[in-house]
mmCIF file of C-alpha atoms and ligand atoms in Angstrom:
data_model
loop_
_atom_site.group_PDB
_atom_site.id
_atom_site.type_symbol
_atom_site.label_atom_id
_atom_site.label_comp_id
_atom_site.label_asym_id
_atom_site.label_seq_id
_atom_site.Cartn_x
_atom_site.Cartn_y
_atom_site.Cartn_z
ATOM 1 C CA MET Y 1 62.726 -15.492 8.525
ATOM 2 C CA ARG Y 2 60.990 -12.143 9.067
ATOM 3 C CA GLY Y 3 59.880 -12.013 5.435
ATOM 4 C CA ARG Y 4 58.446 -15.459 5.686
ATOM 5 C CA ASN Y 5 56.448 -14.590 8.832
ATOM 6 C CA PHE Y 6 55.179 -11.507 7.060
ATOM 7 C CA LEU Y 7 54.064 -13.622 4.122
ATOM 8 C CA ILE Y 8 52.330 -16.114 6.414
ATOM 9 C CA GLY Y 9 50.656 -13.176 8.147
ATOM 10 C CA ILE Y 10 49.358 -11.878 4.823
ATOM 11 C CA ILE Y 11 48.060 -15.299 3.833
ATOM 12 C CA PHE Y 12 46.389 -15.671 7.226
ATOM 13 C CA LEU Y 13 44.685 -12.299 6.849
ATOM 14 C CA LEU Y 14 43.510 -13.169 3.358
ATOM 15 C CA LEU Y 15 42.097 -16.497 4.566
ATOM 16 C CA ALA Y 16 40.408 -14.866 7.556
ATOM 17 C CA GLY Y 17 38.967 -12.183 5.301
ATOM 18 C CA GLY Y 18 37.712 -14.833 2.910
ATOM 19 C CA VAL Y 19 36.043 -16.772 5.711
ATOM 20 C CA ILE Y 20 34.351 -13.634 7.055
ATOM 21 C CA PHE Y 21 33.210 -12.713 3.565
ATOM 22 C CA ALA Y 22 31.825 -16.211 2.981
ATOM 23 C CA VAL Y 23 30.029 -16.230 6.335
ATOM 24 C CA SER Y 24 28.427 -12.836 5.803
ATOM 25 C CA ASN Y 25 27.452 -13.920 2.301
ATOM 26 C CA THR Y 26 25.613 -17.023 3.474
ATOM 27 C CA ALA Y 27 24.016 -14.960 6.230
ATOM 28 C CA ASN Y 28 22.654 -12.630 3.573
ATOM 29 C CA GLN Y 29 21.350 -15.508 1.520
ATOM 30 C CA GLN Y 30 19.592 -16.926 4.550
ATOM 31 C CA SER Y 31 17.883 -13.654 5.412
ATOM 32 C CA ASN Y 32 16.831 -12.890 1.841
ATOM 33 C CA PRO Y 33 13.984 -15.408 1.562
ATOM 34 C CA GLU Y 34 12.519 -13.983 4.761
ATOM 35 C CA THR Y 35 12.400 -10.451 3.474
ATOM 36 C CA SER Y 36 10.940 -11.516 0.148
ATOM 37 C CA ILE Y 37 8.175 -13.359 2.000
ATOM 38 C CA THR Y 38 7.236 -10.470 4.256
ATOM 39 C CA GLN Y 39 7.321 -7.795 1.586
ATOM 40 C CA PRO Y 40 4.366 -8.908 -0.560
ATOM 41 C CA THR Y 41 2.062 -9.068 2.460
ATOM 42 C CA GLN Y 42 2.946 -5.511 3.321
ATOM 43 C CA LYS Y 43 2.061 -4.067 -0.039
ATOM 44 C CA PRO Y 44 -1.090 -5.553 -1.545
ATOM 45 C CA VAL Y 45 -2.067 -1.973 -2.189
ATOM 46 C CA GLY Y 46 -2.848 -1.303 -5.796
ATOM 47 C CA GLY Y 47 -3.974 1.861 -7.459
ATOM 48 C CA SER Y 48 -5.211 4.868 -5.594
ATOM 49 C CA GLY Y 49 -5.351 4.337 -1.884
ATOM 50 C CA PRO Y 50 -3.897 5.408 1.386
ATOM 51 C CA THR Y 51 -0.231 4.555 1.706
ATOM 52 C CA ASP Y 52 0.107 4.392 5.483
ATOM 53 C CA LEU Y 53 -1.142 0.898 6.128
ATOM 54 C CA ASN Y 54 0.343 0.678 9.597
ATOM 55 C CA ASN Y 55 -2.163 0.183 12.387
ATOM 56 C CA GLN Y 56 -4.914 -0.312 9.844
ATOM 57 C CA ASN Y 57 -7.302 -3.203 9.888
ATOM 58 C CA VAL Y 58 -7.416 -4.284 6.248
ATOM 59 C CA LYS Y 59 -10.579 -6.004 5.092
ATOM 60 C CA THR Y 60 -10.355 -7.545 1.667
ATOM 61 C CA PHE Y 61 -13.397 -8.524 -0.386
ATOM 62 C CA GLU Y 62 -13.631 -10.139 -3.753
ATOM 63 C CA VAL Y 63 -16.604 -8.946 -5.741
ATOM 64 C CA THR Y 64 -17.500 -10.320 -9.134
ATOM 65 C CA GLY Y 65 -19.446 -8.381 -11.732
ATOM 66 C CA SER Y 66 -21.764 -9.680 -14.423
ATOM 67 C CA PRO Y 67 -24.832 -8.292 -16.280
ATOM 68 C CA PHE Y 68 -26.260 -6.727 -14.168
ATOM 69 C CA GLN Y 69 -25.257 -7.653 -10.687
ATOM 70 C CA PHE Y 70 -22.504 -7.799 -8.126
ATOM 71 C CA ASN Y 71 -21.699 -10.874 -6.113
ATOM 72 C CA PRO Y 72 -21.771 -10.423 -3.196
ATOM 73 C CA ASN Y 73 -24.174 -7.509 -3.235
ATOM 74 C CA GLU Y 74 -23.584 -6.736 0.423
ATOM 75 C CA ILE Y 75 -20.332 -5.924 2.198
ATOM 76 C CA ARG Y 76 -20.136 -5.329 5.925
ATOM 77 C CA VAL Y 77 -17.215 -3.558 7.624
ATOM 78 C CA LYS Y 78 -16.421 -1.610 10.765
ATOM 79 C CA LYS Y 79 -15.840 2.106 10.860
ATOM 80 C CA GLY Y 80 -12.138 2.816 10.468
ATOM 81 C CA ASP Y 81 -11.426 -0.337 8.483
ATOM 82 C CA LEU Y 82 -9.173 -0.089 5.496
ATOM 83 C CA VAL Y 83 -11.337 -1.729 2.860
ATOM 84 C CA GLN Y 84 -9.866 -3.388 -0.191
ATOM 85 C CA ILE Y 85 -12.250 -4.497 -2.909
ATOM 86 C CA VAL Y 86 -10.902 -6.756 -5.613
ATOM 87 C CA PHE Y 87 -13.355 -6.432 -8.454
ATOM 88 C CA ASN Y 88 -13.381 -9.342 -10.892
ATOM 89 C CA ASN Y 89 -15.419 -8.765 -14.000
ATOM 90 C CA GLN Y 90 -16.844 -12.023 -15.300
ATOM 91 C CA GLU Y 91 -18.989 -10.840 -18.152
ATOM 92 C CA GLY Y 92 -19.680 -7.561 -19.906
ATOM 93 C CA PHE Y 93 -18.063 -4.166 -19.300
ATOM 94 C CA HIS Y 94 -18.261 -2.837 -15.763
ATOM 95 C CA ASP Y 95 -16.721 -1.028 -12.855
ATOM 96 C CA LEU Y 96 -17.405 -0.711 -9.151
ATOM 97 C CA THR Y 97 -18.029 2.768 -7.778
ATOM 98 C CA ILE Y 98 -18.748 4.083 -4.281
ATOM 99 C CA ASP Y 99 -19.300 7.835 -4.440
ATOM 100 C CA GLU Y 100 -19.161 8.509 -0.692
ATOM 101 C CA PHE Y 101 -15.616 7.154 -0.405
ATOM 102 C CA ASN Y 102 -14.323 8.306 -3.778
ATOM 103 C CA ALA Y 103 -13.727 4.662 -4.584
ATOM 104 C CA LYS Y 104 -13.873 3.678 -8.203
ATOM 105 C CA THR Y 105 -12.294 0.866 -10.166
ATOM 106 C CA LYS Y 106 -11.415 1.196 -13.802
ATOM 107 C CA GLN Y 107 -14.090 0.168 -16.265
ATOM 108 C CA ILE Y 108 -12.872 -3.242 -17.298
ATOM 109 C CA GLN Y 109 -13.631 -5.982 -19.773
ATOM 110 C CA ALA Y 110 -14.680 -9.527 -18.935
ATOM 111 C CA GLY Y 111 -11.840 -11.473 -17.364
ATOM 112 C CA GLN Y 112 -10.124 -8.391 -15.997
ATOM 113 C CA THR Y 113 -9.609 -7.360 -12.389
ATOM 114 C CA ASP Y 114 -9.141 -4.006 -10.698
ATOM 115 C CA THR Y 115 -8.726 -3.155 -7.030
ATOM 116 C CA VAL Y 116 -9.755 -0.144 -4.964
ATOM 117 C CA MET Y 117 -8.899 0.744 -1.407
ATOM 118 C CA PHE Y 118 -10.416 3.275 0.935
ATOM 119 C CA ILE Y 119 -10.913 3.896 4.623
ATOM 120 C CA ALA Y 120 -14.483 3.407 5.781
ATOM 121 C CA ASP Y 121 -14.383 6.525 7.928
ATOM 122 C CA LYS Y 122 -18.131 7.012 8.358
ATOM 123 C CA THR Y 123 -20.971 4.748 9.336
ATOM 124 C CA GLY Y 124 -24.050 4.091 7.277
ATOM 125 C CA VAL Y 125 -25.283 2.145 4.292
ATOM 126 C CA PHE Y 126 -23.666 3.159 1.037
ATOM 127 C CA GLU Y 127 -24.448 1.992 -2.435
ATOM 128 C CA TYR Y 128 -21.809 0.585 -4.704
ATOM 129 C CA TYR Y 129 -22.788 0.495 -8.307
ATOM 130 C CA CYS Y 130 -21.587 0.107 -11.846
ATOM 131 C CA SER Y 131 -21.186 3.498 -13.502
ATOM 132 C CA VAL Y 132 -21.370 2.187 -17.065
ATOM 133 C CA ASP Y 133 -24.386 3.772 -18.768
ATOM 134 C CA GLY Y 134 -27.645 2.287 -17.590
ATOM 135 C CA HIS Y 135 -26.182 -0.506 -15.495
ATOM 136 C CA ARG Y 136 -27.031 1.055 -12.149
ATOM 137 C CA GLU Y 137 -30.618 1.510 -13.294
ATOM 138 C CA GLN Y 138 -30.728 -2.116 -14.336
ATOM 139 C CA GLY Y 139 -29.888 -3.183 -10.827
ATOM 140 C CA MET Y 140 -26.131 -3.427 -10.852
ATOM 141 C CA VAL Y 141 -25.842 -2.222 -7.263
ATOM 142 C CA GLY Y 142 -24.816 -3.458 -3.847
ATOM 143 C CA SER Y 143 -24.689 -2.228 -0.262
ATOM 144 C CA LEU Y 144 -21.621 -1.324 1.717
ATOM 145 C CA ILE Y 145 -22.607 -1.349 5.369
ATOM 146 C CA VAL Y 146 -20.250 0.437 7.729
ATOM 147 C CA GLU Y 147 -20.974 -0.263 11.383
ATOM 148 C CA GLU Y 148 -19.724 1.547 14.469
HETATM 149 CU CU1 CU X 201 -21.849 -2.600 -15.501
#
């Protein structure tokens, strides 16, 4: 009689353990999609840029390059903004450079994309340009306007 109770006890414990395991497993599965949704939005940061994105106001711009212009050729931000420029090269061989913020994409072929990030920590009008030989002189420039 005692042995039988013991056995029932063991079985009960195993069942209870199995139920707890199953419950915690489904709980994990339910919370997983949430974390995989929030993670990408927290790290759109590519390449060389500041890593502490907390409390930063991220402004993202898509700029396309072609011979010999940028579109748009004017970007307006506020001082302190974390600026992300996604440079899409449509035609030719180009980059996007802003000397004052040490921002520079790779020089890329048509169809390629590169992204730079920087903090617009000073006000003024700054030129972004293509640093491939002669392109700046041919008008491949734009204005980054940082307002107070
Ligand atoms: Cu160029």
